[in-house]
PDB file of C-alpha atoms in Angstrom:
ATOM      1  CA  UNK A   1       0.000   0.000   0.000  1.00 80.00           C
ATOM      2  CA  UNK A   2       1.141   3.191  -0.926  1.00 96.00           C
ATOM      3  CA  UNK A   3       1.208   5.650   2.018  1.00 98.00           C
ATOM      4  CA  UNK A   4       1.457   9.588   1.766  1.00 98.00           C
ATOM      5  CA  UNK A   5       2.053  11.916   5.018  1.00 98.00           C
ATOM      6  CA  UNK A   6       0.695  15.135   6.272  1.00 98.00           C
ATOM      7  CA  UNK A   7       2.624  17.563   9.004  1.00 97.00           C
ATOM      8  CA  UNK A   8      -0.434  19.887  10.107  1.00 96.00           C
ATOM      9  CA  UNK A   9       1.265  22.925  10.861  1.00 93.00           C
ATOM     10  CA  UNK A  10      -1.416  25.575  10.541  1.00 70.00           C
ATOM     11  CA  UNK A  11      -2.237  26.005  14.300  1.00 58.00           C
ATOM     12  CA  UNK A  12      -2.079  30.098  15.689  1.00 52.00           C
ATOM     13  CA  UNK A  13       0.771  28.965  18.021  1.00 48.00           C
ATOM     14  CA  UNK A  14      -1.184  31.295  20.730  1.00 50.00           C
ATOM     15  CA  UNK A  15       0.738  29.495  23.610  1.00 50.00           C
ATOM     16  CA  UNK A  16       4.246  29.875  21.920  1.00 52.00           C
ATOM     17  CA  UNK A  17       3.664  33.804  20.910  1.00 53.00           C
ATOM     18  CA  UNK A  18       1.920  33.483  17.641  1.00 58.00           C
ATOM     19  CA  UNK A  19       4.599  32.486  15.714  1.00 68.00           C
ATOM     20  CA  UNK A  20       4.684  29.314  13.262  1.00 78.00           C
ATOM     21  CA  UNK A  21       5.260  26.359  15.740  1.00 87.00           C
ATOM     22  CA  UNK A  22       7.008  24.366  12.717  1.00 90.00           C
ATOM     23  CA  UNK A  23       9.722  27.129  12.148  1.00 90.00           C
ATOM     24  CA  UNK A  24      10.378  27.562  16.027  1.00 90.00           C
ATOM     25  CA  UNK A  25      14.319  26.092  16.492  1.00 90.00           C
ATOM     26  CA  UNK A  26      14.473  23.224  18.690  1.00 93.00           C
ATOM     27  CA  UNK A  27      18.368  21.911  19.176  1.00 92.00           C
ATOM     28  CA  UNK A  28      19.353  24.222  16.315  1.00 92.00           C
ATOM     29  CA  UNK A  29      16.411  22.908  13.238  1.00 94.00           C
ATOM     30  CA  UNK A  30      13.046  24.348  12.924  1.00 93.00           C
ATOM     31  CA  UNK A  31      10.259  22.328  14.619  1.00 94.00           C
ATOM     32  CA  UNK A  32       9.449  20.524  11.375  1.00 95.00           C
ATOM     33  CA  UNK A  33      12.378  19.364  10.283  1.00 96.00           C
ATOM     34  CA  UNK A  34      12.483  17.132  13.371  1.00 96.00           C
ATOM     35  CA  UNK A  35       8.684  15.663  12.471  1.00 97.00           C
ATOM     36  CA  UNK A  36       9.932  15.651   8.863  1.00 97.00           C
ATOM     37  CA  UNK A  37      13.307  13.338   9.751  1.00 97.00           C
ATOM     38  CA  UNK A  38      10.539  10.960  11.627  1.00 97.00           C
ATOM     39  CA  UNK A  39       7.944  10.645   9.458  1.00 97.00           C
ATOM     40  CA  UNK A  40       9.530  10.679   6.001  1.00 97.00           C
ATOM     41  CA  UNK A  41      11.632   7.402   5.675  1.00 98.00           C
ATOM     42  CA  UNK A  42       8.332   5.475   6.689  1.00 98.00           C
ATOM     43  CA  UNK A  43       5.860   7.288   3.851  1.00 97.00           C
ATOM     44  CA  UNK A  44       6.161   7.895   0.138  1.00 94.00           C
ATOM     45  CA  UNK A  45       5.512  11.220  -0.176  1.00 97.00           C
ATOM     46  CA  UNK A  46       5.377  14.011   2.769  1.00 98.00           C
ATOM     47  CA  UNK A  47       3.379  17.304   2.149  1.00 98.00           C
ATOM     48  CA  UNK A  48       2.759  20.459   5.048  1.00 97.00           C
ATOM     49  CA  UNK A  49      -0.476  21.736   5.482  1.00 96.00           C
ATOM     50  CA  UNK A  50      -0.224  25.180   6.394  1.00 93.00           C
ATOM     51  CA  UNK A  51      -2.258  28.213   5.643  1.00 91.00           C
ATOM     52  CA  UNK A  52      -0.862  32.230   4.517  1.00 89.00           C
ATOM     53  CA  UNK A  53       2.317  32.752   2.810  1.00 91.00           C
ATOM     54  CA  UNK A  54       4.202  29.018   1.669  1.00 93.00           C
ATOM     55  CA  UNK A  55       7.415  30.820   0.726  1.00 93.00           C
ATOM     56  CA  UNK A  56       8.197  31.163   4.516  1.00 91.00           C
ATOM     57  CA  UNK A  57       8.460  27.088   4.661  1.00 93.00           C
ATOM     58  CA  UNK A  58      10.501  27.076   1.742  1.00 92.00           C
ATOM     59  CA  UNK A  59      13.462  25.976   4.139  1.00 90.00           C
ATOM     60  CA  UNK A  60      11.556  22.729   5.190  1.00 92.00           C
ATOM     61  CA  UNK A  61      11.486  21.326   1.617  1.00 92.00           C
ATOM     62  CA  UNK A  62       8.332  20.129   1.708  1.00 96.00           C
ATOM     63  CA  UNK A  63       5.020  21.085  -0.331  1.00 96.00           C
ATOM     64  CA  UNK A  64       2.960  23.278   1.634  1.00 96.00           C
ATOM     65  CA  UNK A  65      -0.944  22.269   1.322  1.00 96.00           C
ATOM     66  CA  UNK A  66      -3.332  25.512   2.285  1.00 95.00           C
ATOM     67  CA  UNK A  67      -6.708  24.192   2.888  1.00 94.00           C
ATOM     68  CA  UNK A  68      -9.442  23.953   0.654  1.00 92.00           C
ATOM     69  CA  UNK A  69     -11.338  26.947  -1.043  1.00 92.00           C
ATOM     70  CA  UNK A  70     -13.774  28.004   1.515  1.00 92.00           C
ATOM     71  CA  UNK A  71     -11.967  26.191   4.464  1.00 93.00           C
ATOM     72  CA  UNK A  72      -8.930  28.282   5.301  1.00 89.00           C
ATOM     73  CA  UNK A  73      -8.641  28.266   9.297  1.00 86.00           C
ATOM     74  CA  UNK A  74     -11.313  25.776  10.093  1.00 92.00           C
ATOM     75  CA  UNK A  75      -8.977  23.676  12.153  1.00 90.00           C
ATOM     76  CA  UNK A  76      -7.326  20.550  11.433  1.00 93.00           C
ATOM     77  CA  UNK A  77     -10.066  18.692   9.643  1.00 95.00           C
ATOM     78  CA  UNK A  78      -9.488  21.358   7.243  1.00 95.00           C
ATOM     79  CA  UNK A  79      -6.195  20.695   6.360  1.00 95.00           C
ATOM     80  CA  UNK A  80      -6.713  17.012   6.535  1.00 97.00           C
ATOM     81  CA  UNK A  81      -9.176  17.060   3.540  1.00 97.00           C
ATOM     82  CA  UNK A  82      -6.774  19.150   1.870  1.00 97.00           C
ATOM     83  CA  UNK A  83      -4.286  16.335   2.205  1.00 98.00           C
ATOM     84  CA  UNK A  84      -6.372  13.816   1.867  1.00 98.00           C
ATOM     85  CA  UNK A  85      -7.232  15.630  -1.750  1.00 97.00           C
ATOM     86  CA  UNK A  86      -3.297  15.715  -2.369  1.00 98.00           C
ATOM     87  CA  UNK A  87      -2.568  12.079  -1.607  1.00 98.00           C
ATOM     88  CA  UNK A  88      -4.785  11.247  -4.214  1.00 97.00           C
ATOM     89  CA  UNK A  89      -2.730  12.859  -6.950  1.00 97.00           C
ATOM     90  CA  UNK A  90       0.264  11.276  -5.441  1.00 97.00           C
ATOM     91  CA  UNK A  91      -0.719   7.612  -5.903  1.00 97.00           C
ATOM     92  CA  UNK A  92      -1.340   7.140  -1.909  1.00 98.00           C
ATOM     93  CA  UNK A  93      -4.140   5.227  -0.830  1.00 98.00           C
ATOM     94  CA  UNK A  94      -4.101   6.222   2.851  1.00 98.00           C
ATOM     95  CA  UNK A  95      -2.925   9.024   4.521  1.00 98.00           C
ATOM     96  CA  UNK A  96      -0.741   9.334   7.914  1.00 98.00           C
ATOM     97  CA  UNK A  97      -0.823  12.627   9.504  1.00 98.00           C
ATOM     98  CA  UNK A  98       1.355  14.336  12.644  1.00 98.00           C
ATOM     99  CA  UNK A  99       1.362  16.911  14.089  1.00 96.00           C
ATOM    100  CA  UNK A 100       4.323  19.655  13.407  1.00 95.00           C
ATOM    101  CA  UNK A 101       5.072  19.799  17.596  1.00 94.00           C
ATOM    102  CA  UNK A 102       5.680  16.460  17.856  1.00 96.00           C
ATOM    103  CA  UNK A 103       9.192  15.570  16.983  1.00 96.00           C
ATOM    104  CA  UNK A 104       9.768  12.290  19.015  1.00 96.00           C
ATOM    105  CA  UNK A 105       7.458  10.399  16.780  1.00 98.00           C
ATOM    106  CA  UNK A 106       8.033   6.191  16.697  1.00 98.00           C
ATOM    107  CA  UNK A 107      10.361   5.093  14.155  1.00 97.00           C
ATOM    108  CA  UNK A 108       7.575   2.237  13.514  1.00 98.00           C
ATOM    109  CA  UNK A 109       4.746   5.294  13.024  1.00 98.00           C
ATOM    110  CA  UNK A 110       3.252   4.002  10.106  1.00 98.00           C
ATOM    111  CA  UNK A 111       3.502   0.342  10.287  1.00 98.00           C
ATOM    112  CA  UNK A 112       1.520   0.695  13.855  1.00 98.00           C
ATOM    113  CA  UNK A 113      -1.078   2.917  12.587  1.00 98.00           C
ATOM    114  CA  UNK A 114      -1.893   0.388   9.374  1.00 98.00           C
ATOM    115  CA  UNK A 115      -1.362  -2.830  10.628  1.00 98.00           C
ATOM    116  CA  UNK A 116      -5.367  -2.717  11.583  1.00 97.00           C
ATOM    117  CA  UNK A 117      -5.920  -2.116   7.405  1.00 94.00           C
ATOM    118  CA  UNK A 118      -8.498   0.508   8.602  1.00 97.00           C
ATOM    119  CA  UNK A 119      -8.636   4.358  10.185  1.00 98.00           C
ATOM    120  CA  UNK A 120      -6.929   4.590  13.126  1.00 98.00           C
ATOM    121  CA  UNK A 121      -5.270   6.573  15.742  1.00 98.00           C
ATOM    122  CA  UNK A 122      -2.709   6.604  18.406  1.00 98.00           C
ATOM    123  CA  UNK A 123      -2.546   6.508  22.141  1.00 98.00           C
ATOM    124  CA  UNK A 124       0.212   6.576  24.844  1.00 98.00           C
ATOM    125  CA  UNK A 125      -0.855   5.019  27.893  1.00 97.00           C
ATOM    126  CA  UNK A 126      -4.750   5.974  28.266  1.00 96.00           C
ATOM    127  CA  UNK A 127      -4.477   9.378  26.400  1.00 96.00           C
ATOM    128  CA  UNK A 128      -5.642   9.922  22.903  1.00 97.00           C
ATOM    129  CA  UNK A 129      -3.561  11.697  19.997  1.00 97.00           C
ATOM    130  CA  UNK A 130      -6.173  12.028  17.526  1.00 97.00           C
ATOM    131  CA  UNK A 131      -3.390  13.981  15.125  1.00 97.00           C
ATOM    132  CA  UNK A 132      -1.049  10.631  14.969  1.00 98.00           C
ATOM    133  CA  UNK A 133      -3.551   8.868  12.601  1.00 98.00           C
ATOM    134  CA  UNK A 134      -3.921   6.589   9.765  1.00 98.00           C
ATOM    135  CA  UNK A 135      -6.789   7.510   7.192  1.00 98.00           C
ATOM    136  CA  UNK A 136      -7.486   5.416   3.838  1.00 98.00           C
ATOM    137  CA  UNK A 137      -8.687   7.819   0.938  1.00 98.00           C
ATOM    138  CA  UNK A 138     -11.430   5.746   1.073  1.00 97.00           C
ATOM    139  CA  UNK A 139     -12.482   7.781   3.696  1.00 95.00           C
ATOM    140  CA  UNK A 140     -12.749  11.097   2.226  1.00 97.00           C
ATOM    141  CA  UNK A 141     -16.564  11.394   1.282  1.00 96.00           C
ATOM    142  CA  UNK A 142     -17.371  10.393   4.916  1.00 97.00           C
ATOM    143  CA  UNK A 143     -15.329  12.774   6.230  1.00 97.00           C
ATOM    144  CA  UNK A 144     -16.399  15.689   3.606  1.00 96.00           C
ATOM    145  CA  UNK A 145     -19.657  15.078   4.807  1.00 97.00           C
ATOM    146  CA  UNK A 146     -18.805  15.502   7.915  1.00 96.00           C
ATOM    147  CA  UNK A 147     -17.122  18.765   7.573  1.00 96.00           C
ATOM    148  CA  UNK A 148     -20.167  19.859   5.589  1.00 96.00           C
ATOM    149  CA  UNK A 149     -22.807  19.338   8.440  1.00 97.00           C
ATOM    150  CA  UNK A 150     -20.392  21.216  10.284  1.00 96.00           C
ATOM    151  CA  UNK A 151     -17.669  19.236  12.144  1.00 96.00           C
ATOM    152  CA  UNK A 152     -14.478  20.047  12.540  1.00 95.00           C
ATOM    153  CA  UNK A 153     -12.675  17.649  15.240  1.00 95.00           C
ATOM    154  CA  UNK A 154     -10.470  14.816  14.302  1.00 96.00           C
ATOM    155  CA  UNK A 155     -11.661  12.942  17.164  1.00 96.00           C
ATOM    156  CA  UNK A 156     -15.216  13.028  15.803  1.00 97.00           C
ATOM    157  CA  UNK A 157     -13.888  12.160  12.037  1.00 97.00           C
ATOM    158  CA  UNK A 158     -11.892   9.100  13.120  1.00 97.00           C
ATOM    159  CA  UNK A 159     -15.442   7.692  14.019  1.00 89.00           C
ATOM    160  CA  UNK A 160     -14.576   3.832  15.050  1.00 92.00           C
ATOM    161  CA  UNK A 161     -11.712   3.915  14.009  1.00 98.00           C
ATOM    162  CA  UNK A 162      -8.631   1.448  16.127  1.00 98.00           C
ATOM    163  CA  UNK A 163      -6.737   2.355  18.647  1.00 98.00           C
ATOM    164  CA  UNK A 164      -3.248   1.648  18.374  1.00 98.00           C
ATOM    165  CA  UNK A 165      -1.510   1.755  21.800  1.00 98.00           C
ATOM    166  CA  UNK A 166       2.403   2.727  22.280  1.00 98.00           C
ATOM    167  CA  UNK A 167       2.700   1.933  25.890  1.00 98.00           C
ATOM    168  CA  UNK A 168       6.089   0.244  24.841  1.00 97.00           C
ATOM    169  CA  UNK A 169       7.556   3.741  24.655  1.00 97.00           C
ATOM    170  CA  UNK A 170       8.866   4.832  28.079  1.00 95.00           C
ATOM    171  CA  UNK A 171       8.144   8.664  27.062  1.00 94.00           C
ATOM    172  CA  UNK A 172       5.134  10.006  25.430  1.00 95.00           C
ATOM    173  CA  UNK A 173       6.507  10.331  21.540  1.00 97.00           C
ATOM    174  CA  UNK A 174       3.266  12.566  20.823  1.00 97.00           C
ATOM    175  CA  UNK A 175       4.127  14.751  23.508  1.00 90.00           C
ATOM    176  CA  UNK A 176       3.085  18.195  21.957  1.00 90.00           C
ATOM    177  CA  UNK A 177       5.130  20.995  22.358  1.00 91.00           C
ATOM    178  CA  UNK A 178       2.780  24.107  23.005  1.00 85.00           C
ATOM    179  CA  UNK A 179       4.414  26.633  25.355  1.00 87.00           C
ATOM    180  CA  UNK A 180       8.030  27.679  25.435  1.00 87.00           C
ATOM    181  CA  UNK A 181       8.967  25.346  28.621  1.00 90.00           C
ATOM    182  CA  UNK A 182       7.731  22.719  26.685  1.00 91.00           C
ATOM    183  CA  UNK A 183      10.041  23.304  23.960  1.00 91.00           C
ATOM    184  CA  UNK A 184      12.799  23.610  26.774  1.00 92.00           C
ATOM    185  CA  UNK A 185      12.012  20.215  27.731  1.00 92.00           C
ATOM    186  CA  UNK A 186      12.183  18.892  24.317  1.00 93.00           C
ATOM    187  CA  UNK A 187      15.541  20.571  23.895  1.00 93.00           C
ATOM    188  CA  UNK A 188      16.751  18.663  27.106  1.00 92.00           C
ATOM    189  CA  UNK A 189      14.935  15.404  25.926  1.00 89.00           C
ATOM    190  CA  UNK A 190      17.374  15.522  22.306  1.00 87.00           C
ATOM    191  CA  UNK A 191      20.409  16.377  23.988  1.00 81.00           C
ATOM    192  CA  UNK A 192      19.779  13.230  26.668  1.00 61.00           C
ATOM    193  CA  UNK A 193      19.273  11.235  23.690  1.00 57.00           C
ATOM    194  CA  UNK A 194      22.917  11.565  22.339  1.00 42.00           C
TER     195      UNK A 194
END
């Protein structure tokens, strides 16, 4: 199965001073770049979905997805059927997507999330990350209609989907990063790593 991924990156970054959370430096590389060296040796192709100006991710290498006509800043469903929309014209026929403040994702990602063969999402001992999920194209027209009657929350979107449990993982690797002691943390994380 061909798999495509999506780094949502087009949250206000309120807690973190309303800056892009996937350019904010962590150990010396923007945010990104450490979701991007995760997620991209486990997918085929890797886009960002980001609203405003794309040229200021032009250091990430990545294509930047802006959400659909009509959709621009209605959350992370949003940008999920905009890269749900450009998996298709990759080849993919599912979708992974992360989020851009979560650079300790597994190394086995992917494999976890679509081992089930259906949607699915991931949780760390009890507690949900409904952003670390696996969704089939073949989902797209449920979810469109979903977003047309007016939702807007992954967690509703993933339905019944499976729940794929990393308890294995002594840390939380979808730990977000959404304040600047967080990203202090992560910085102390990566350097206890080495």
């Amino acid at each position: 199965m061909r798999i495509a991924g999506l780094i949502l990156a087009g949250g206000q970054g309120r807690r973190m001073g309303g800056v892009a959370k996937a350019l904010l430096p962590l150990s010396g590389r923007p945010l990104a770049v450490h979701v991007i060296a995760r997620l991209a040796p486990q997918i085929g192709a890797l886009a960002l979905s980001a609203n405003g100006d794309p040229a200021r991710f032009a250091g990430v290498g990545l294509p930047v997805l802006a959400d659909l006509p009509g959709e621009a800043g209605e959350g992370p469903l949003a940008g999920l059927r905009a890269g749900l929309r450009w998996a298709e014209t990759v080849g993919a026929e599912a979708l992974v997507s992360a989020a851009t403040d979560t650079p300790f994702l597994p190394g086995d990602l992917v494999a976890r999330l679509a081992a089930p063969g259906g949607a699915a999402f991931a949780t760390w001992r009890g507690r949900a990350h409904y952003t670390a999920a696996f969704w089939p194209l073949s989902e797209a027209a449920r979810i469109g209609a979903l977003f047309a009657a007016g939702e807007r929350r992954l967690r509703v979107a993933l339905g019944a989907a499976t729940e794929v449990a990393f308890d294995d993982l002594p840390e939380d690797p979808f730990a977000n990063l959404n304040t600047p002691e967080d990203l202090a943390a992560a910085a102390l994380r990566i350097g206890g790593a080495r």
